[in-house]
Amino acid sequence: MLYALTAVSMVIGLMWWWRAAPRQAVDDRLTRWRFTAEQLLPDGGDHERASTIPLDAGTQHEEAVAVDRGNFQVSVVCAGDNGSRVRVSLGIGDSGRGLRCSGSRTPEVFSVGLAHELHLTVTVESTTPIVFRYTLQRANG
């Protein structure tokens, strides 16, 4: 009887512990924006790298990707609330290019020659979070 009571107490305690654990809040907007960004810039079999990154309002994110020497195309797009924007720069001394994250938009494409690393800096210029996506593809020829 003592073992049975102990087992029941443990099961009840584990159920309470599991149900009381805090849940991570999921922002439905980020899920929709992720889907939008991935639709605007879909995965392709010839990409060296592709990544979708949710970013908080007013933040800066740096992404570094090791590559072999060569010419590449970097495609970038973002999705967010009306009026949201990001600034993307590809290195030191590059003031970057502003991207709209809402409304009618298409991916921006940059052609770059890289020696050993792609360095992207993404600055969120809005007061709401956004989803940023980029792909890296070796240029033909």
PDB file of C-alpha atoms in Angstrom:
ATOM      1  CA  MET A   1       0.000   0.000   0.000  1.00  0.00           C
ATOM      2  CA  LEU A   2       2.859   2.380   0.844  1.00  0.00           C
ATOM      3  CA  TYR A   3       4.511   1.757  -2.557  1.00  0.00           C
ATOM      4  CA  ALA A   4       1.232   2.375  -4.372  1.00  0.00           C
ATOM      5  CA  LEU A   5       0.678   5.687  -2.540  1.00  0.00           C
ATOM      6  CA  THR A   6       4.248   6.734  -3.289  1.00  0.00           C
ATOM      7  CA  ALA A   7       3.813   5.921  -7.001  1.00  0.00           C
ATOM      8  CA  VAL A   8       0.503   7.819  -7.175  1.00  0.00           C
ATOM      9  CA  SER A   9       2.080  10.808  -5.398  1.00  0.00           C
ATOM     10  CA  MET A  10       4.979  10.809  -7.861  1.00  0.00           C
ATOM     11  CA  VAL A  11       2.662  10.633 -10.877  1.00  0.00           C
ATOM     12  CA  ILE A  12       0.535  13.491  -9.535  1.00  0.00           C
ATOM     13  CA  GLY A  13       3.663  15.526  -8.774  1.00  0.00           C
ATOM     14  CA  LEU A  14       5.114  14.952 -12.244  1.00  0.00           C
ATOM     15  CA  MET A  15       1.816  15.905 -13.898  1.00  0.00           C
ATOM     16  CA  TRP A  16       1.647  19.097 -11.842  1.00  0.00           C
ATOM     17  CA  TRP A  17       5.267  19.943 -12.640  1.00  0.00           C
ATOM     18  CA  TRP A  18       4.758  19.379 -16.385  1.00  0.00           C
ATOM     19  CA  ARG A  19       1.544  21.437 -16.528  1.00  0.00           C
ATOM     20  CA  ALA A  20       2.998  24.269 -14.398  1.00  0.00           C
ATOM     21  CA  ALA A  21       6.085  24.672 -16.592  1.00  0.00           C
ATOM     22  CA  PRO A  22       6.009  28.040 -18.379  1.00  0.00           C
ATOM     23  CA  ARG A  23       5.111  27.880 -22.048  1.00  0.00           C
ATOM     24  CA  GLN A  24       7.075  29.868 -24.574  1.00  0.00           C
ATOM     25  CA  ALA A  25       4.755  32.430 -26.069  1.00  0.00           C
ATOM     26  CA  VAL A  26       4.474  32.090 -29.833  1.00  0.00           C
ATOM     27  CA  ASP A  27       3.899  35.297 -31.730  1.00  0.00           C
ATOM     28  CA  ASP A  28       1.540  34.379 -34.566  1.00  0.00           C
ATOM     29  CA  ARG A  29       2.850  37.332 -36.549  1.00  0.00           C
ATOM     30  CA  LEU A  30       6.355  35.848 -36.605  1.00  0.00           C
ATOM     31  CA  THR A  31       4.961  32.559 -37.895  1.00  0.00           C
ATOM     32  CA  ARG A  32       3.105  34.356 -40.705  1.00  0.00           C
ATOM     33  CA  TRP A  33       6.120  36.527 -41.531  1.00  0.00           C
ATOM     34  CA  ARG A  34       8.429  33.483 -41.604  1.00  0.00           C
ATOM     35  CA  PHE A  35       6.072  31.849 -44.106  1.00  0.00           C
ATOM     36  CA  THR A  36       5.963  35.049 -46.189  1.00  0.00           C
ATOM     37  CA  ALA A  37       9.762  35.419 -46.228  1.00  0.00           C
ATOM     38  CA  GLU A  38      10.209  31.776 -47.224  1.00  0.00           C
ATOM     39  CA  GLN A  39       7.645  32.193 -50.020  1.00  0.00           C
ATOM     40  CA  LEU A  40       9.347  35.344 -51.324  1.00  0.00           C
ATOM     41  CA  LEU A  41      12.787  33.695 -51.191  1.00  0.00           C
ATOM     42  CA  PRO A  42      12.282  29.910 -51.393  1.00  0.00           C
ATOM     43  CA  ASP A  43      14.951  27.304 -50.807  1.00  0.00           C
ATOM     44  CA  GLY A  44      16.758  26.088 -53.878  1.00  0.00           C
ATOM     45  CA  GLY A  45      18.990  23.077 -54.323  1.00  0.00           C
ATOM     46  CA  ASP A  46      21.866  25.255 -55.513  1.00  0.00           C
ATOM     47  CA  HIS A  47      22.133  27.442 -52.400  1.00  0.00           C
ATOM     48  CA  GLU A  48      25.344  27.302 -50.434  1.00  0.00           C
ATOM     49  CA  ARG A  49      23.437  28.607 -47.422  1.00  0.00           C
ATOM     50  CA  ALA A  50      19.951  29.855 -46.536  1.00  0.00           C
ATOM     51  CA  SER A  51      18.683  31.131 -43.209  1.00  0.00           C
ATOM     52  CA  THR A  52      15.516  32.671 -41.794  1.00  0.00           C
ATOM     53  CA  ILE A  53      16.053  34.788 -38.682  1.00  0.00           C
ATOM     54  CA  PRO A  54      13.424  36.451 -36.456  1.00  0.00           C
ATOM     55  CA  LEU A  55      14.791  39.761 -35.130  1.00  0.00           C
ATOM     56  CA  ASP A  56      13.512  42.030 -32.369  1.00  0.00           C
ATOM     57  CA  ALA A  57      12.680  45.681 -32.944  1.00  0.00           C
ATOM     58  CA  GLY A  58      15.634  48.080 -32.977  1.00  0.00           C
ATOM     59  CA  THR A  59      18.282  45.347 -32.873  1.00  0.00           C
ATOM     60  CA  GLN A  60      21.355  44.624 -34.960  1.00  0.00           C
ATOM     61  CA  HIS A  61      22.303  41.113 -36.038  1.00  0.00           C
ATOM     62  CA  GLU A  62      25.579  39.974 -37.566  1.00  0.00           C
ATOM     63  CA  GLU A  63      25.857  36.840 -39.636  1.00  0.00           C
ATOM     64  CA  ALA A  64      29.189  35.373 -40.756  1.00  0.00           C
ATOM     65  CA  VAL A  65      29.341  32.470 -43.196  1.00  0.00           C
ATOM     66  CA  ALA A  66      32.566  30.735 -44.167  1.00  0.00           C
ATOM     67  CA  VAL A  67      32.861  30.217 -47.942  1.00  0.00           C
ATOM     68  CA  ASP A  68      35.431  29.198 -50.516  1.00  0.00           C
ATOM     69  CA  ARG A  69      36.842  31.933 -52.747  1.00  0.00           C
ATOM     70  CA  GLY A  70      34.526  32.901 -55.586  1.00  0.00           C
ATOM     71  CA  ASN A  71      31.680  35.016 -56.890  1.00  0.00           C
ATOM     72  CA  PHE A  72      28.323  34.758 -55.203  1.00  0.00           C
ATOM     73  CA  GLN A  73      24.809  36.122 -55.277  1.00  0.00           C
ATOM     74  CA  VAL A  74      23.306  37.098 -51.934  1.00  0.00           C
ATOM     75  CA  SER A  75      19.516  37.439 -51.922  1.00  0.00           C
ATOM     76  CA  VAL A  76      17.761  39.077 -48.967  1.00  0.00           C
ATOM     77  CA  VAL A  77      14.158  39.781 -47.998  1.00  0.00           C
ATOM     78  CA  CYS A  78      12.292  40.652 -44.817  1.00  0.00           C
ATOM     79  CA  ALA A  79       8.697  40.478 -43.601  1.00  0.00           C
ATOM     80  CA  GLY A  80       7.035  42.507 -40.858  1.00  0.00           C
ATOM     81  CA  ASP A  81       4.368  45.028 -39.875  1.00  0.00           C
ATOM     82  CA  ASN A  82       3.360  47.881 -42.165  1.00  0.00           C
ATOM     83  CA  GLY A  83       6.151  50.428 -42.363  1.00  0.00           C
ATOM     84  CA  SER A  84       8.833  48.126 -40.951  1.00  0.00           C
ATOM     85  CA  ARG A  85      12.308  48.303 -42.495  1.00  0.00           C
ATOM     86  CA  VAL A  86      15.774  46.840 -42.152  1.00  0.00           C
ATOM     87  CA  ARG A  87      19.188  47.982 -43.365  1.00  0.00           C
ATOM     88  CA  VAL A  88      21.518  45.304 -44.730  1.00  0.00           C
ATOM     89  CA  SER A  89      25.242  45.868 -45.178  1.00  0.00           C
ATOM     90  CA  LEU A  90      27.817  43.459 -46.534  1.00  0.00           C
ATOM     91  CA  GLY A  91      30.936  44.667 -44.801  1.00  0.00           C
ATOM     92  CA  ILE A  92      32.931  47.409 -43.155  1.00  0.00           C
ATOM     93  CA  GLY A  93      32.464  50.770 -44.811  1.00  0.00           C
ATOM     94  CA  ASP A  94      29.233  49.676 -46.511  1.00  0.00           C
ATOM     95  CA  SER A  95      26.398  51.956 -45.401  1.00  0.00           C
ATOM     96  CA  GLY A  96      23.976  49.262 -46.475  1.00  0.00           C
ATOM     97  CA  ARG A  97      20.750  49.114 -48.355  1.00  0.00           C
ATOM     98  CA  GLY A  98      17.334  49.698 -46.836  1.00  0.00           C
ATOM     99  CA  LEU A  99      14.619  47.095 -47.355  1.00  0.00           C
ATOM    100  CA  ARG A 100      10.890  47.400 -46.823  1.00  0.00           C
ATOM    101  CA  CYS A 101       9.456  44.506 -44.830  1.00  0.00           C
ATOM    102  CA  SER A 102       5.814  45.002 -45.806  1.00  0.00           C
ATOM    103  CA  GLY A 103       3.700  45.688 -48.846  1.00  0.00           C
ATOM    104  CA  SER A 104       4.769  44.811 -52.360  1.00  0.00           C
ATOM    105  CA  ARG A 105       8.384  43.700 -52.358  1.00  0.00           C
ATOM    106  CA  THR A 106      10.811  41.365 -54.078  1.00  0.00           C
ATOM    107  CA  PRO A 107      14.125  40.011 -52.824  1.00  0.00           C
ATOM    108  CA  GLU A 108      17.160  42.268 -53.224  1.00  0.00           C
ATOM    109  CA  VAL A 109      20.080  40.531 -54.936  1.00  0.00           C
ATOM    110  CA  PHE A 110      23.736  41.506 -54.469  1.00  0.00           C
ATOM    111  CA  SER A 111      26.624  40.142 -56.547  1.00  0.00           C
ATOM    112  CA  VAL A 112      29.783  39.881 -54.467  1.00  0.00           C
ATOM    113  CA  GLY A 113      33.244  38.412 -54.709  1.00  0.00           C
ATOM    114  CA  LEU A 114      34.246  36.667 -51.496  1.00  0.00           C
ATOM    115  CA  ALA A 115      37.653  35.470 -50.357  1.00  0.00           C
ATOM    116  CA  HIS A 116      36.723  33.406 -47.298  1.00  0.00           C
ATOM    117  CA  GLU A 117      33.653  34.817 -45.523  1.00  0.00           C
ATOM    118  CA  LEU A 118      30.316  36.490 -46.121  1.00  0.00           C
ATOM    119  CA  HIS A 119      29.629  39.081 -43.448  1.00  0.00           C
ATOM    120  CA  LEU A 120      26.058  40.419 -43.221  1.00  0.00           C
ATOM    121  CA  THR A 121      24.924  43.077 -40.778  1.00  0.00           C
ATOM    122  CA  VAL A 122      21.164  43.498 -40.429  1.00  0.00           C
ATOM    123  CA  THR A 123      19.808  46.493 -38.513  1.00  0.00           C
ATOM    124  CA  VAL A 124      16.088  46.548 -37.706  1.00  0.00           C
ATOM    125  CA  GLU A 125      14.864  50.119 -38.189  1.00  0.00           C
ATOM    126  CA  SER A 126      11.335  49.560 -36.898  1.00  0.00           C
ATOM    127  CA  THR A 127       9.564  49.432 -33.547  1.00  0.00           C
ATOM    128  CA  THR A 128       8.220  45.921 -34.122  1.00  0.00           C
ATOM    129  CA  PRO A 129       9.983  42.609 -34.724  1.00  0.00           C
ATOM    130  CA  ILE A 130      10.617  41.346 -38.257  1.00  0.00           C
ATOM    131  CA  VAL A 131      11.704  38.134 -39.984  1.00  0.00           C
ATOM    132  CA  PHE A 132      14.806  38.375 -42.167  1.00  0.00           C
ATOM    133  CA  ARG A 133      15.805  35.753 -44.743  1.00  0.00           C
ATOM    134  CA  TYR A 134      18.873  35.419 -46.926  1.00  0.00           C
ATOM    135  CA  THR A 135      20.277  32.914 -49.385  1.00  0.00           C
ATOM    136  CA  LEU A 136      23.824  32.560 -50.647  1.00  0.00           C
ATOM    137  CA  GLN A 137      24.389  31.057 -54.071  1.00  0.00           C
ATOM    138  CA  ARG A 138      27.548  30.615 -56.094  1.00  0.00           C
ATOM    139  CA  ALA A 139      27.383  32.743 -59.253  1.00  0.00           C
ATOM    140  CA  ASN A 140      27.459  30.925 -62.572  1.00  0.00           C
ATOM    141  CA  GLY A 141      30.496  31.391 -64.718  1.00  0.00           C
TER     142      GLY A 141
END
